[in-house]
Short mmCIF file of C-alpha atoms in Angstrom, two decimals:
data_model
loop_
_atom_site.label_atom_id
_atom_site.label_comp_id
_atom_site.label_asym_id
_atom_site.label_seq_id
_atom_site.Cartn_x
_atom_site.Cartn_y
_atom_site.Cartn_z
CA UNK A 1 -17.41 -79.60 -27.51
CA UNK A 2 -20.05 -81.10 -29.76
CA UNK A 3 -19.36 -78.81 -32.74
CA UNK A 4 -16.45 -80.73 -34.26
CA UNK A 5 -18.07 -84.21 -34.32
CA UNK A 6 -21.31 -82.77 -35.73
CA UNK A 7 -19.39 -80.98 -38.47
CA UNK A 8 -17.60 -84.17 -39.42
CA UNK A 9 -20.90 -86.05 -39.74
CA UNK A 10 -22.54 -83.23 -41.70
CA UNK A 11 -19.60 -83.10 -44.15
CA UNK A 12 -20.85 -86.40 -45.57
CA UNK A 13 -24.05 -84.70 -46.80
CA UNK A 14 -24.35 -84.17 -50.55
CA UNK A 15 -25.12 -80.44 -50.21
CA UNK A 16 -22.13 -78.22 -51.02
CA UNK A 17 -23.31 -75.36 -48.81
CA UNK A 18 -23.50 -77.68 -45.77
CA UNK A 19 -19.97 -78.95 -46.50
CA UNK A 20 -18.60 -75.40 -46.79
CA UNK A 21 -20.31 -74.40 -43.53
CA UNK A 22 -18.81 -77.46 -41.79
CA UNK A 23 -15.31 -76.73 -43.08
CA UNK A 24 -15.58 -73.09 -41.98
CA UNK A 25 -16.80 -74.15 -38.53
CA UNK A 26 -13.89 -76.58 -38.14
CA UNK A 27 -11.41 -73.89 -39.24
CA UNK A 28 -12.86 -71.41 -36.73
CA UNK A 29 -12.76 -74.00 -33.92
CA UNK A 30 -9.12 -74.78 -34.73
CA UNK A 31 -8.21 -71.09 -34.88
CA UNK A 32 -9.89 -70.44 -31.54
CA UNK A 33 -7.98 -73.34 -30.00
CA UNK A 34 -4.62 -72.15 -31.32
CA UNK A 35 -5.23 -68.47 -30.52
CA UNK A 36 -6.04 -69.17 -26.89
CA UNK A 37 -3.15 -68.18 -24.67
CA UNK A 38 -2.27 -70.90 -22.19
CA UNK A 39 -2.80 -70.09 -18.53
CA UNK A 40 0.55 -69.81 -16.81
CA UNK A 41 0.96 -72.59 -14.30
CA UNK A 42 1.92 -71.37 -10.83
CA UNK A 43 5.60 -71.82 -10.20
CA UNK A 44 6.20 -74.51 -7.64
CA UNK A 45 8.53 -73.57 -4.86
CA UNK A 46 11.35 -76.05 -5.12
CA UNK A 47 14.59 -75.66 -3.29
CA UNK A 48 17.39 -78.15 -3.16
CA UNK A 49 19.88 -77.30 -0.50
CA UNK A 50 23.54 -77.14 -1.44
CA UNK A 51 25.76 -80.11 -0.63
CA UNK A 52 27.86 -80.00 2.54
CA UNK A 53 30.76 -77.57 2.44
CA UNK A 54 29.33 -75.39 -0.35
CA UNK A 55 29.69 -72.16 1.66
CA UNK A 56 26.08 -71.91 2.86
CA UNK A 57 25.29 -69.45 5.62
CA UNK A 58 24.96 -70.93 9.09
CA UNK A 59 21.50 -71.99 10.19
CA UNK A 60 19.93 -72.69 13.53
CA UNK A 61 20.55 -76.32 14.39
CA UNK A 62 17.44 -78.17 15.47
CA UNK A 63 16.17 -81.68 15.90
CA UNK A 64 13.26 -82.21 13.48
CA UNK A 65 10.53 -84.74 14.16
CA UNK A 66 10.28 -87.20 11.24
CA UNK A 67 6.70 -87.33 9.98
CA UNK A 68 7.06 -90.03 7.34
CA UNK A 69 9.59 -92.55 6.05
CA UNK A 70 9.47 -94.16 2.62
CA UNK A 71 11.50 -97.26 1.82
CA UNK A 72 13.10 -97.05 -1.65
CA UNK A 73 13.17 -100.57 -3.07
CA UNK A 74 14.93 -101.95 -6.13
CA UNK A 75 15.75 -105.50 -7.24
CA UNK A 76 14.26 -107.09 -4.13
CA UNK A 77 16.24 -104.93 -1.70
CA UNK A 78 15.57 -101.81 0.35
CA UNK A 79 18.30 -99.55 -1.06
CA UNK A 80 17.58 -96.33 0.86
CA UNK A 81 15.19 -94.54 3.18
CA UNK A 82 13.56 -91.21 2.34
CA UNK A 83 12.86 -89.35 5.61
CA UNK A 84 10.38 -86.44 5.56
CA UNK A 85 9.54 -83.72 8.12
CA UNK A 86 7.88 -80.31 8.18
CA UNK A 87 10.27 -77.67 6.85
CA UNK A 88 11.08 -74.63 8.96
CA UNK A 89 11.93 -71.13 7.72
CA UNK A 90 15.67 -70.98 7.11
CA UNK A 91 15.95 -74.76 6.77
CA UNK A 92 19.50 -76.03 7.14
CA UNK A 93 21.27 -77.25 4.02
CA UNK A 94 22.38 -80.46 5.69
CA UNK A 95 21.15 -82.93 8.26
CA UNK A 96 23.00 -85.58 10.20
CA UNK A 97 21.14 -88.90 10.17
CA UNK A 98 21.88 -92.05 12.14
CA UNK A 99 20.17 -95.42 11.85
CA UNK A 100 20.35 -98.51 13.99
CA UNK A 101 18.61 -101.72 12.97
CA UNK A 102 17.01 -103.67 15.79
CA UNK A 103 15.40 -106.68 14.12
CA UNK A 104 12.72 -105.21 11.89
CA UNK A 105 12.73 -101.88 13.73
CA UNK A 106 14.79 -99.12 12.14
CA UNK A 107 15.73 -96.61 14.84
CA UNK A 108 16.32 -93.18 13.22
CA UNK A 109 17.85 -90.01 14.64
CA UNK A 110 17.81 -86.77 12.62
CA UNK A 111 19.59 -83.54 13.52
CA UNK A 112 19.74 -80.52 11.22
CA UNK A 113 22.95 -78.63 10.64
CA UNK A 114 26.51 -79.84 10.57
CA UNK A 115 27.29 -79.48 14.26
CA UNK A 116 28.36 -82.16 16.70
CA UNK A 117 25.88 -85.03 16.76
CA UNK A 118 23.85 -85.52 19.91
CA UNK A 119 24.49 -88.34 22.39
CA UNK A 120 22.42 -90.89 20.46
CA UNK A 121 24.72 -90.45 17.48
CA UNK A 122 27.82 -90.84 19.61
CA UNK A 123 26.63 -94.14 21.08
CA UNK A 124 28.52 -96.06 18.41
CA UNK A 125 25.92 -95.78 15.64
CA UNK A 126 27.23 -94.70 12.27
CA UNK A 127 25.93 -91.34 11.17
CA UNK A 128 25.98 -89.47 7.87
CA UNK A 129 25.72 -85.83 6.92
CA UNK A 130 23.28 -85.58 4.00
CA UNK A 131 21.87 -82.73 1.88
CA UNK A 132 18.35 -81.59 2.77
CA UNK A 133 15.80 -81.17 -0.03
CA UNK A 134 12.85 -78.80 0.54
CA UNK A 135 9.72 -79.03 -1.60
CA UNK A 136 6.31 -77.57 -0.79
CA UNK A 137 6.90 -77.04 2.92
CA UNK A 138 8.34 -80.52 3.43
CA UNK A 139 12.02 -81.20 4.04
CA UNK A 140 13.58 -84.56 3.28
CA UNK A 141 16.82 -86.49 3.17
CA UNK A 142 17.61 -89.73 1.41
CA UNK A 143 19.64 -92.14 3.52
CA UNK A 144 21.43 -94.78 1.41
CA UNK A 145 21.66 -98.16 3.11
CA UNK A 146 24.91 -100.08 2.89
CA UNK A 147 24.45 -102.98 2.80
CA UNK A 148 20.86 -102.91 1.49
CA UNK A 149 18.15 -104.64 3.51
CA UNK A 150 16.13 -107.59 2.16
CA UNK A 151 12.76 -106.32 0.90
CA UNK A 152 10.89 -109.48 1.92
CA UNK A 153 10.54 -108.07 5.45
CA UNK A 154 8.36 -105.16 6.49
CA UNK A 155 10.51 -102.73 8.44
CA UNK A 156 9.11 -100.41 11.08
CA UNK A 157 10.77 -96.96 11.21
CA UNK A 158 10.96 -95.54 14.75
CA UNK A 159 12.05 -92.09 15.97
CA UNK A 160 15.15 -92.89 18.05
CA UNK A 161 14.61 -89.95 20.43
CA UNK A 162 10.98 -90.65 21.37
CA UNK A 163 10.45 -94.30 20.45
CA UNK A 164 7.41 -93.25 18.39
CA UNK A 165 6.66 -95.23 15.23
CA UNK A 166 7.01 -93.11 12.08
CA UNK A 167 4.31 -93.83 9.49
#
């Protein structure tokens, strides 16, 4: 770590033997750096589920519990919501998501699979079937908002089934 800067300083000495030794040291340091084989980075498990109707095998439908919601903002508007939950083995490729805005509260219902939505979905709230993305043991969907919400407000995401605030 200190070898290269010392060699550069010593190269300014008038002695030819010191200069040659410095150049040789720098060449050896460079060769050692190049010859080192890089350590293979562990491959990250990343799975993006296929879009709806892509011929994916059936999965067990379940109702996940959202653990976190991130508001995706652009140009002063909340354009979409990213909803995250703990992934299960054999995660479904799609999830049906419904949202109802109640003032600044965003009531969210999530159901995995492409089956018939539960009663909360059928209560007149629009619902969408979205692809599920799985990364590092966490599943997520991105719910586009149409029309977008003004970003000047702080919205509070709430699990529609339990009434629990999602942080």
